[in-house]
């Protein structure tokens, strides 16, 4: 069997490595190969714990152990990360993953695929330089997937804009800034040699996001001179869109952004790109071709898609909801500041070890202890029985 992988970002490159190293004849086709894709480049513990080579290598990257969270009316809180965030430039990360695919034996071609055409039980892929035949296709062409009949059919409601600047300079911490009336946030991610300063937001025109980001940068003394502007789309599926998400069909499976697999609250997509590539490769290796569509769908759902679907229902409540008369991001920062129990939950959210499905139960179970800790932090400790604080 010959498998063609369309797109050589993290999802395509990782799938190519997996398949080629299992002995499958694999061709990866990307119009740019390694490039500085607009991205923060942050990998959570969940990603490098599952795929340790992302941490243990000699490629340029930053390992960041401190994050400052800020929200209107809550001020800032500095969280020392138990599990650091690993940050790459996307050129380095893509190049690294493509090198691994190459070493595993995948054939790599730099050209744009202009059309996919079914030819018998296989495919004819059209490029400017002629056509390529394949028995099966993995579609890994990202959020701006130009191949209309395969991959998630993203509507404007299923995306958010993400834009920012690569700013010369250095920092030892990550900054996350929540803003009033924005389903999204601003980030400052230090990378090797520069910083990625960006904003993402759903339902807001890109020009307004840019204005809010530039205002923030001026306030923070982050200079735009010498900085490079970037912008891109981020899949952010509405909850009903998960139900009919087109992740696979006859003779193809989609992975990463082309399958809409991004966390609708945090915008994390790198882990899901690699994980879906892993699951799609396993499906191809273990299932008969006619069963891949259903098998991949099931595997995705069981592994993380059901959790992301719940995330899409929580997103509105997180960014626009109120808790105890305050905005949820502000309450989150206040609780993190005052309650060690809540802080432990935040650590797990940052590292990716706390999923959304288990979050509600954990918050409810710990609410009692957190509230007592918060009261204690205001000097009401004599009202609080010691065993409650300990709990
Ligand atoms: C501004 C921004 C910040 C982000 N920050 C983070 C972050 O910090 N952490 C995180 O986890 N996620 C982040 N994400 C999400 C992350 O960038 C994506 O989820 C991830 O890149 C998806 O990988 P992918 O391989 O599926 O797609 P992509 O990385 O988009 O790769 C798609 C590839 O397909 C190629 N291609 C497309 N069409 C064709 C064609 N017709 N022929 C040939 N090749 C083609 C492209 O050249 C590209 O190389 C961010 C996204 C944005 C926009």
GROMACS .gro file of C-alpha atoms and ligand atoms in nm:
model
  444
    1UNK     CA    1   0.000   0.000   0.000
    2UNK     CA    2   0.122   0.350  -0.079
    3UNK     CA    3  -0.001   0.626   0.151
    4UNK     CA    4   0.016   0.993   0.048
    5UNK     CA    5   0.025   1.251   0.327
    6UNK     CA    6  -0.090   1.591   0.213
    7UNK     CA    7   0.072   1.856   0.433
    8UNK     CA    8   0.396   1.837   0.631
    9UNK     CA    9   0.317   2.033   0.948
   10UNK     CA   10   0.330   1.852   1.285
   11UNK     CA   11   0.036   1.622   1.202
   12UNK     CA   12   0.156   1.524   0.853
   13UNK     CA   13   0.523   1.488   0.946
   14UNK     CA   14   0.447   1.277   1.253
   15UNK     CA   15   0.209   1.049   1.059
   16UNK     CA   16   0.479   1.007   0.793
   17UNK     CA   17   0.732   0.903   1.056
   18UNK     CA   18   0.492   0.655   1.215
   19UNK     CA   19   0.387   0.493   0.889
   20UNK     CA   20   0.730   0.485   0.725
   21UNK     CA   21   0.890   0.335   1.034
   22UNK     CA   22   0.625   0.059   1.027
   23UNK     CA   23   0.733  -0.022   0.671
   24UNK     CA   24   0.448   0.149   0.481
   25UNK     CA   25   0.544   0.314   0.150
   26UNK     CA   26   0.482   0.679   0.244
   27UNK     CA   27   0.505   0.999   0.045
   28UNK     CA   28   0.465   1.337   0.220
   29UNK     CA   29   0.381   1.638   0.005
   30UNK     CA   30   0.401   1.996   0.135
   31UNK     CA   31   0.422   2.318  -0.059
   32UNK     CA   32   0.660   2.480   0.195
   33UNK     CA   33   0.804   2.203   0.414
   34UNK     CA   34   0.967   2.362   0.723
   35UNK     CA   35   0.836   2.718   0.768
   36UNK     CA   36   0.757   2.965   1.045
   37UNK     CA   37   0.385   2.892   1.068
   38UNK     CA   38   0.203   3.157   1.274
   39UNK     CA   39   0.188   2.991   1.615
   40UNK     CA   40   0.286   3.029   1.980
   41UNK     CA   41   0.480   2.703   1.954
   42UNK     CA   42   0.400   2.594   2.313
   43UNK     CA   43   0.391   2.223   2.400
   44UNK     CA   44   0.232   2.109   2.724
   45UNK     CA   45   0.352   1.830   2.952
   46UNK     CA   46   0.074   1.614   2.804
   47UNK     CA   47   0.252   1.636   2.465
   48UNK     CA   48   0.612   1.573   2.571
   49UNK     CA   49   0.510   1.309   2.825
   50UNK     CA   50   0.335   1.114   2.547
   51UNK     CA   51   0.614   1.183   2.294
   52UNK     CA   52   0.933   1.233   2.504
   53UNK     CA   53   1.154   1.304   2.200
   54UNK     CA   54   0.987   1.649   2.195
   55UNK     CA   55   1.174   1.731   2.517
   56UNK     CA   56   1.486   1.516   2.489
   57UNK     CA   57   1.668   1.651   2.186
   58UNK     CA   58   1.932   1.912   2.108
   59UNK     CA   59   1.706   2.141   1.900
   60UNK     CA   60   1.672   2.510   1.999
   61UNK     CA   61   1.376   2.552   2.232
   62UNK     CA   62   1.282   2.720   2.560
   63UNK     CA   63   1.171   2.545   2.878
   64UNK     CA   64   0.954   2.786   3.073
   65UNK     CA   65   0.862   2.735   3.438
   66UNK     CA   66   0.669   3.049   3.524
   67UNK     CA   67   0.346   3.198   3.394
   68UNK     CA   68   0.181   3.527   3.489
   69UNK     CA   69  -0.198   3.525   3.459
   70UNK     CA   70  -0.376   3.860   3.444
   71UNK     CA   71  -0.743   3.955   3.412
   72UNK     CA   72  -0.937   4.282   3.449
   73UNK     CA   73  -1.041   4.345   3.813
   74UNK     CA   74  -0.829   4.053   3.937
   75UNK     CA   75  -0.473   4.179   3.886
   76UNK     CA   76  -0.199   3.925   3.821
   77UNK     CA   77  -0.089   3.600   3.972
   78UNK     CA   78   0.244   3.428   3.908
   79UNK     CA   79   0.215   3.052   3.888
   80UNK     CA   80   0.534   2.845   3.915
   81UNK     CA   81   0.466   2.562   3.673
   82UNK     CA   82   0.516   2.217   3.820
   83UNK     CA   83   0.545   2.086   3.461
   84UNK     CA   84   0.719   2.341   3.240
   85UNK     CA   85   0.597   2.443   2.897
   86UNK     CA   86   0.835   2.367   2.608
   87UNK     CA   87   0.836   2.633   2.337
   88UNK     CA   88   0.975   2.594   1.987
   89UNK     CA   89   0.980   2.822   1.687
   90UNK     CA   90   0.761   2.653   1.430
   91UNK     CA   91   1.044   2.644   1.179
   92UNK     CA   92   1.250   2.436   1.425
   93UNK     CA   93   0.963   2.209   1.527
   94UNK     CA   94   0.847   2.142   1.169
   95UNK     CA   95   1.205   2.086   1.054
   96UNK     CA   96   1.270   1.845   1.341
   97UNK     CA   97   0.957   1.639   1.269
   98UNK     CA   98   1.029   1.633   0.894
   99UNK     CA   99   1.386   1.515   0.961
  100UNK     CA  100   1.245   1.229   1.169
  101UNK     CA  101   1.002   1.137   0.889
  102UNK     CA  102   1.289   1.143   0.639
  103UNK     CA  103   1.508   0.925   0.862
  104UNK     CA  104   1.220   0.677   0.901
  105UNK     CA  105   1.216   0.635   0.522
  106UNK     CA  106   0.930   0.861   0.406
  107UNK     CA  107   0.967   1.019   0.063
  108UNK     CA  108   0.932   1.397   0.098
  109UNK     CA  109   0.825   1.626  -0.186
  110UNK     CA  110   0.804   2.007  -0.185
  111UNK     CA  111   0.507   2.092  -0.406
  112UNK     CA  112   0.146   2.212  -0.377
  113UNK     CA  113  -0.136   1.961  -0.423
  114UNK     CA  114  -0.399   2.133  -0.635
  115UNK     CA  115  -0.660   1.858  -0.650
  116UNK     CA  116  -0.742   1.511  -0.520
  117UNK     CA  117  -0.918   1.282  -0.763
  118UNK     CA  118  -1.054   0.934  -0.691
  119UNK     CA  119  -0.906   0.684  -0.936
  120UNK     CA  120  -1.054   0.336  -0.892
  121UNK     CA  121  -0.988   0.232  -0.532
  122UNK     CA  122  -0.701   0.480  -0.502
  123UNK     CA  123  -0.621   0.846  -0.569
  124UNK     CA  124  -0.461   1.065  -0.831
  125UNK     CA  125  -0.312   1.377  -0.672
  126UNK     CA  126  -0.262   1.668  -0.904
  127UNK     CA  127   0.032   1.902  -0.858
  128UNK     CA  128   0.188   2.166  -1.080
  129UNK     CA  129   0.459   1.917  -1.175
  130UNK     CA  130   0.229   1.629  -1.269
  131UNK     CA  131   0.030   1.373  -1.074
  132UNK     CA  132   0.107   1.130  -0.794
  133UNK     CA  133  -0.080   0.802  -0.739
  134UNK     CA  134  -0.163   0.667  -0.395
  135UNK     CA  135  -0.385   0.399  -0.240
  136UNK     CA  136  -0.484   0.606   0.064
  137UNK     CA  137  -0.458   0.972   0.167
  138UNK     CA  138  -0.401   1.143   0.501
  139UNK     CA  139  -0.517   1.503   0.477
  140UNK     CA  140  -0.292   1.721   0.698
  141UNK     CA  141  -0.327   2.053   0.517
  142UNK     CA  142  -0.411   2.263   0.826
  143UNK     CA  143  -0.692   2.507   0.905
  144UNK     CA  144  -0.684   2.663   0.559
  145UNK     CA  145  -0.729   2.324   0.393
  146UNK     CA  146  -0.787   2.400   0.024
  147UNK     CA  147  -0.908   2.044  -0.056
  148UNK     CA  148  -1.278   2.107  -0.012
  149UNK     CA  149  -1.420   1.755  -0.016
  150UNK     CA  150  -1.198   1.613   0.256
  151UNK     CA  151  -1.145   1.724   0.616
  152UNK     CA  152  -1.361   1.943   0.840
  153UNK     CA  153  -1.596   2.178   0.656
  154UNK     CA  154  -1.515   2.484   0.872
  155UNK     CA  155  -1.782   2.758   0.881
  156UNK     CA  156  -1.690   3.108   1.009
  157UNK     CA  157  -1.848   3.011   1.344
  158UNK     CA  158  -1.607   2.720   1.376
  159UNK     CA  159  -1.292   2.929   1.362
  160UNK     CA  160  -1.122   3.206   1.552
  161UNK     CA  161  -0.869   3.458   1.430
  162UNK     CA  162  -0.521   3.444   1.575
  163UNK     CA  163  -0.259   3.705   1.502
  164UNK     CA  164   0.047   3.862   1.654
  165UNK     CA  165   0.409   3.964   1.626
  166UNK     CA  166   0.744   3.790   1.651
  167UNK     CA  167   0.922   4.042   1.872
  168UNK     CA  168   1.299   4.050   1.918
  169UNK     CA  169   1.388   4.002   2.284
  170UNK     CA  170   1.391   3.757   2.568
  171UNK     CA  171   1.187   3.668   2.877
  172UNK     CA  172   1.187   3.392   3.135
  173UNK     CA  173   0.810   3.368   3.177
  174UNK     CA  174   0.488   3.327   2.984
  175UNK     CA  175   0.224   3.599   3.013
  176UNK     CA  176  -0.146   3.527   2.964
  177UNK     CA  177  -0.380   3.828   2.964
  178UNK     CA  178  -0.759   3.786   2.962
  179UNK     CA  179  -0.962   4.082   2.835
  180UNK     CA  180  -1.317   4.208   2.891
  181UNK     CA  181  -1.570   4.077   2.637
  182UNK     CA  182  -1.327   3.853   2.451
  183UNK     CA  183  -1.361   3.479   2.392
  184UNK     CA  184  -0.984   3.442   2.371
  185UNK     CA  185  -0.672   3.591   2.526
  186UNK     CA  186  -0.334   3.755   2.468
  187UNK     CA  187  -0.013   3.556   2.513
  188UNK     CA  188   0.356   3.634   2.532
  189UNK     CA  189   0.563   3.320   2.470
  190UNK     CA  190   0.943   3.348   2.492
  191UNK     CA  191   1.124   3.145   2.227
  192UNK     CA  192   1.489   3.090   2.144
  193UNK     CA  193   1.596   3.436   2.018
  194UNK     CA  194   1.257   3.613   2.012
  195UNK     CA  195   0.906   3.620   2.160
  196UNK     CA  196   0.572   3.526   2.004
  197UNK     CA  197   0.322   3.790   2.120
  198UNK     CA  198  -0.029   3.716   1.999
  199UNK     CA  199  -0.403   3.730   2.049
  200UNK     CA  200  -0.683   3.491   1.958
  201UNK     CA  201  -1.053   3.564   1.970
  202UNK     CA  202  -1.377   3.419   1.844
  203UNK     CA  203  -1.643   3.628   1.672
  204UNK     CA  204  -1.426   3.942   1.665
  205UNK     CA  205  -1.288   4.096   1.342
  206UNK     CA  206  -0.912   4.056   1.303
  207UNK     CA  207  -0.863   4.436   1.284
  208UNK     CA  208  -1.020   4.478   1.629
  209UNK     CA  209  -0.805   4.198   1.773
  210UNK     CA  210  -0.497   4.366   1.628
  211UNK     CA  211  -0.592   4.700   1.789
  212UNK     CA  212  -0.638   4.534   2.129
  213UNK     CA  213  -0.306   4.352   2.097
  214UNK     CA  214  -0.117   4.666   1.993
  215UNK     CA  215  -0.268   4.860   2.284
  216UNK     CA  216  -0.149   4.585   2.520
  217UNK     CA  217   0.198   4.583   2.364
  218UNK     CA  218   0.230   4.960   2.408
  219UNK     CA  219   0.119   4.933   2.771
  220UNK     CA  220   0.372   4.657   2.835
  221UNK     CA  221   0.660   4.827   2.651
  222UNK     CA  222   0.675   4.552   2.386
  223UNK     CA  223   0.810   4.734   2.079
  224UNK     CA  224   0.672   4.666   1.733
  225UNK     CA  225   0.975   4.809   1.551
  226UNK     CA  226   1.167   4.521   1.400
  227UNK     CA  227   0.883   4.279   1.480
  228UNK     CA  228   0.722   4.060   1.212
  229UNK     CA  229   0.342   4.048   1.195
  230UNK     CA  230   0.161   3.714   1.153
  231UNK     CA  231  -0.200   3.598   1.131
  232UNK     CA  232  -0.378   3.272   1.073
  233UNK     CA  233  -0.699   3.081   1.145
  234UNK     CA  234  -0.751   2.856   1.442
  235UNK     CA  235  -1.023   2.589   1.425
  236UNK     CA  236  -1.263   2.637   1.716
  237UNK     CA  237  -1.559   2.408   1.651
  238UNK     CA  238  -1.905   2.490   1.786
  239UNK     CA  239  -2.039   2.203   1.996
  240UNK     CA  240  -2.292   2.086   1.732
  241UNK     CA  241  -2.015   2.084   1.467
  242UNK     CA  242  -1.831   1.809   1.657
  243UNK     CA  243  -2.124   1.572   1.596
  244UNK     CA  244  -2.095   1.590   1.217
  245UNK     CA  245  -1.723   1.663   1.199
  246UNK     CA  246  -1.590   1.520   0.869
  247UNK     CA  247  -1.272   1.354   0.994
  248UNK     CA  248  -1.266   1.059   0.753
  249UNK     CA  249  -1.426   0.921   0.438
  250UNK     CA  250  -1.377   0.664   0.168
  251UNK     CA  251  -1.000   0.628   0.121
  252UNK     CA  252  -0.894   0.919   0.343
  253UNK     CA  253  -0.858   1.040   0.702
  254UNK     CA  254  -0.790   1.397   0.817
  255UNK     CA  255  -0.553   1.485   1.101
  256UNK     CA  256  -0.467   1.795   1.303
  257UNK     CA  257  -0.618   2.131   1.209
  258UNK     CA  258  -0.761   1.989   0.884
  259UNK     CA  259  -0.985   1.779   1.111
  260UNK     CA  260  -1.067   2.075   1.342
  261UNK     CA  261  -0.881   1.915   1.634
  262UNK     CA  262  -0.796   2.215   1.851
  263UNK     CA  263  -0.889   2.289   2.212
  264UNK     CA  264  -1.171   2.548   2.186
  265UNK     CA  265  -1.069   2.722   2.511
  266UNK     CA  266  -0.688   2.726   2.508
  267UNK     CA  267  -0.625   2.700   2.132
  268UNK     CA  268  -0.382   2.413   2.193
  269UNK     CA  269  -0.347   2.226   1.865
  270UNK     CA  270   0.005   2.083   1.848
  271UNK     CA  271  -0.065   1.791   2.082
  272UNK     CA  272  -0.390   1.706   1.903
  273UNK     CA  273  -0.218   1.730   1.563
  274UNK     CA  274   0.041   1.473   1.671
  275UNK     CA  275  -0.201   1.256   1.864
  276UNK     CA  276  -0.449   1.238   1.574
  277UNK     CA  277  -0.158   1.154   1.340
  278UNK     CA  278  -0.063   0.874   1.579
  279UNK     CA  279  -0.423   0.743   1.596
  280UNK     CA  280  -0.473   0.765   1.217
  281UNK     CA  281  -0.147   0.576   1.159
  282UNK     CA  282  -0.248   0.305   1.406
  283UNK     CA  283  -0.586   0.276   1.232
  284UNK     CA  284  -0.418   0.231   0.894
  285UNK     CA  285  -0.177  -0.026   1.033
  286UNK     CA  286  -0.439  -0.229   1.220
  287UNK     CA  287  -0.764  -0.209   1.020
  288UNK     CA  288  -0.879  -0.322   0.678
  289UNK     CA  289  -0.904  -0.018   0.447
  290UNK     CA  290  -1.285  -0.032   0.431
  291UNK     CA  291  -1.308  -0.014   0.810
  292UNK     CA  292  -1.070   0.279   0.867
  293UNK     CA  293  -1.340   0.550   0.860
  294UNK     CA  294  -1.545   0.414   1.151
  295UNK     CA  295  -1.244   0.285   1.343
  296UNK     CA  296  -1.064   0.623   1.332
  297UNK     CA  297  -1.378   0.813   1.432
  298UNK     CA  298  -1.421   0.582   1.735
  299UNK     CA  299  -1.057   0.605   1.837
  300UNK     CA  300  -1.055   0.985   1.816
  301UNK     CA  301  -1.374   1.015   2.019
  302UNK     CA  302  -1.251   0.782   2.290
  303UNK     CA  303  -0.908   0.943   2.308
  304UNK     CA  304  -0.982   1.318   2.316
  305UNK     CA  305  -1.254   1.436   2.073
  306UNK     CA  306  -1.537   1.392   2.328
  307UNK     CA  307  -1.336   1.608   2.571
  308UNK     CA  308  -1.279   1.884   2.314
  309UNK     CA  309  -1.651   1.875   2.233
  310UNK     CA  310  -1.727   1.940   2.600
  311UNK     CA  311  -1.463   2.217   2.591
  312UNK     CA  312  -1.658   2.386   2.313
  313UNK     CA  313  -1.967   2.392   2.539
  314UNK     CA  314  -1.767   2.534   2.830
  315UNK     CA  315  -1.587   2.803   2.625
  316UNK     CA  316  -1.876   3.052   2.624
  317UNK     CA  317  -1.931   3.007   2.998
  318UNK     CA  318  -1.560   3.041   3.072
  319UNK     CA  319  -1.500   3.362   2.876
  320UNK     CA  320  -1.839   3.533   2.915
  321UNK     CA  321  -1.994   3.376   3.227
  322UNK     CA  322  -2.009   3.507   3.583
  323UNK     CA  323  -1.927   3.330   3.908
  324UNK     CA  324  -2.006   3.495   4.243
  325UNK     CA  325  -2.087   3.820   4.048
  326UNK     CA  326  -1.741   3.832   3.885
  327UNK     CA  327  -1.609   3.728   3.543
  328UNK     CA  328  -1.490   3.367   3.543
  329UNK     CA  329  -1.125   3.438   3.436
  330UNK     CA  330  -1.101   3.699   3.717
  331UNK     CA  331  -1.241   3.454   3.973
  332UNK     CA  332  -1.003   3.188   3.846
  333UNK     CA  333  -0.705   3.415   3.914
  334UNK     CA  334  -0.836   3.517   4.257
  335UNK     CA  335  -0.898   3.155   4.354
  336UNK     CA  336  -0.554   3.049   4.226
  337UNK     CA  337  -0.396   3.323   4.436
  338UNK     CA  338  -0.574   3.227   4.757
  339UNK     CA  339  -0.636   2.852   4.746
  340UNK     CA  340  -0.363   2.584   4.724
  341UNK     CA  341  -0.633   2.330   4.635
  342UNK     CA  342  -0.746   2.539   4.339
  343UNK     CA  343  -0.382   2.604   4.247
  344UNK     CA  344  -0.327   2.228   4.216
  345UNK     CA  345  -0.618   2.211   3.970
  346UNK     CA  346  -0.464   2.496   3.768
  347UNK     CA  347  -0.130   2.313   3.757
  348UNK     CA  348  -0.305   2.012   3.606
  349UNK     CA  349  -0.494   2.229   3.357
  350UNK     CA  350  -0.169   2.388   3.243
  351UNK     CA  351   0.008   2.057   3.209
  352UNK     CA  352  -0.289   1.906   3.025
  353UNK     CA  353  -0.340   1.624   3.275
  354UNK     CA  354  -0.685   1.754   3.384
  355UNK     CA  355  -0.940   1.706   3.106
  356UNK     CA  356  -1.271   1.892   3.080
  357UNK     CA  357  -1.478   1.576   3.138
  358UNK     CA  358  -1.334   1.530   3.487
  359UNK     CA  359  -1.308   1.901   3.570
  360UNK     CA  360  -1.659   1.973   3.689
  361UNK     CA  361  -1.658   1.681   3.935
  362UNK     CA  362  -1.315   1.779   4.068
  363UNK     CA  363  -1.418   2.143   4.112
  364UNK     CA  364  -1.732   2.040   4.299
  365UNK     CA  365  -1.544   1.793   4.519
  366UNK     CA  366  -1.287   2.060   4.608
  367UNK     CA  367  -1.517   2.361   4.632
  368UNK     CA  368  -1.562   2.323   5.006
  369UNK     CA  369  -1.186   2.311   5.073
  370UNK     CA  370  -1.112   2.596   4.829
  371UNK     CA  371  -1.372   2.827   4.984
  372UNK     CA  372  -1.236   2.764   5.333
  373UNK     CA  373  -0.884   2.833   5.210
  374UNK     CA  374  -1.001   3.156   5.048
  375UNK     CA  375  -1.178   3.265   5.368
  376UNK     CA  376  -0.864   3.169   5.561
  377UNK     CA  377  -0.649   3.382   5.329
  378UNK     CA  378  -0.867   3.685   5.416
  379UNK     CA  379  -0.791   3.632   5.786
  380UNK     CA  380  -1.101   3.435   5.876
  381UNK     CA  381  -0.891   3.133   5.971
  382UNK     CA  382  -1.026   3.119   6.328
  383UNK     CA  383  -1.373   3.061   6.184
  384UNK     CA  384  -1.246   2.769   5.983
  385UNK     CA  385  -1.195   2.435   6.156
  386UNK     CA  386  -0.836   2.313   6.103
  387UNK     CA  387  -0.949   1.981   5.956
  388UNK     CA  388  -1.142   2.170   5.685
  389UNK     CA  389  -0.829   2.360   5.582
  390UNK     CA  390  -0.633   2.036   5.574
  391UNK     CA  391  -0.904   1.872   5.361
  392LIG     C1  392  -0.143   3.222   1.608
  392LIG     C2  393  -0.152   3.079   1.652
  392LIG     C3  394  -0.090   3.040   1.772
  392LIG     C4  395  -0.092   2.905   1.810
  392LIG     N1  396  -0.025   2.869   1.924
  392LIG     C5  397  -0.024   2.738   1.962
  392LIG     C6  398   0.051   2.696   2.075
  392LIG     O1  399   0.123   2.773   2.138
  392LIG     N2  400   0.044   2.565   2.111
  392LIG     C7  401  -0.031   2.475   2.043
  392LIG     O2  402  -0.036   2.358   2.082
  392LIG     N3  403  -0.100   2.512   1.932
  392LIG     C8  404  -0.097   2.640   1.888
  392LIG     N4  405  -0.163   2.676   1.774
  392LIG     C9  406  -0.228   2.573   1.693
  392LIG    C10  407  -0.125   2.499   1.605
  392LIG     O3  408  -0.050   2.595   1.531
  392LIG    C11  409  -0.195   2.405   1.507
  392LIG     O4  410  -0.289   2.328   1.576
  392LIG    C12  411  -0.095   2.312   1.439
  392LIG     O5  412  -0.007   2.385   1.355
  392LIG    C13  413  -0.168   2.208   1.352
  392LIG     O6  414  -0.073   2.130   1.282
  392LIG     P1  415  -0.112   2.068   1.141
  392LIG     O7  416   0.004   1.985   1.099
  392LIG     O8  417  -0.243   2.000   1.150
  392LIG     O9  418  -0.132   2.192   1.043
  392LIG     P2  419  -0.027   2.303   0.995
  392LIG    O10  420   0.078   2.322   1.096
  392LIG    O11  421  -0.109   2.420   0.956
  392LIG    O12  422   0.040   2.239   0.866
  392LIG    C14  423  -0.029   2.226   0.744
  392LIG    C15  424   0.072   2.208   0.632
  392LIG    O13  425   0.003   2.178   0.510
  392LIG    C16  426   0.068   2.242   0.404
  392LIG     N5  427  -0.031   2.257   0.295
  392LIG    C17  428  -0.152   2.317   0.300
  392LIG     N6  429  -0.216   2.307   0.184
  392LIG    C18  430  -0.133   2.236   0.102
  392LIG    C19  431  -0.145   2.190  -0.033
  392LIG     N7  432  -0.254   2.215  -0.106
  392LIG     N8  433  -0.042   2.121  -0.086
  392LIG    C20  434   0.071   2.096  -0.013
  392LIG     N9  435   0.085   2.136   0.113
  392LIG    C21  436  -0.016   2.204   0.172
  392LIG    C22  437   0.116   2.375   0.463
  392LIG    O14  438   0.228   2.425   0.388
  392LIG    C23  439   0.154   2.334   0.605
  392LIG    O15  440   0.293   2.305   0.617
  392LIG    C24  441  -0.162   2.810   1.732
  392LIG    C25  442  -0.224   2.850   1.613
  392LIG    C26  443  -0.219   2.983   1.573
  392LIG    C27  444  -0.286   3.022   1.443
   0.00000   0.00000   0.00000
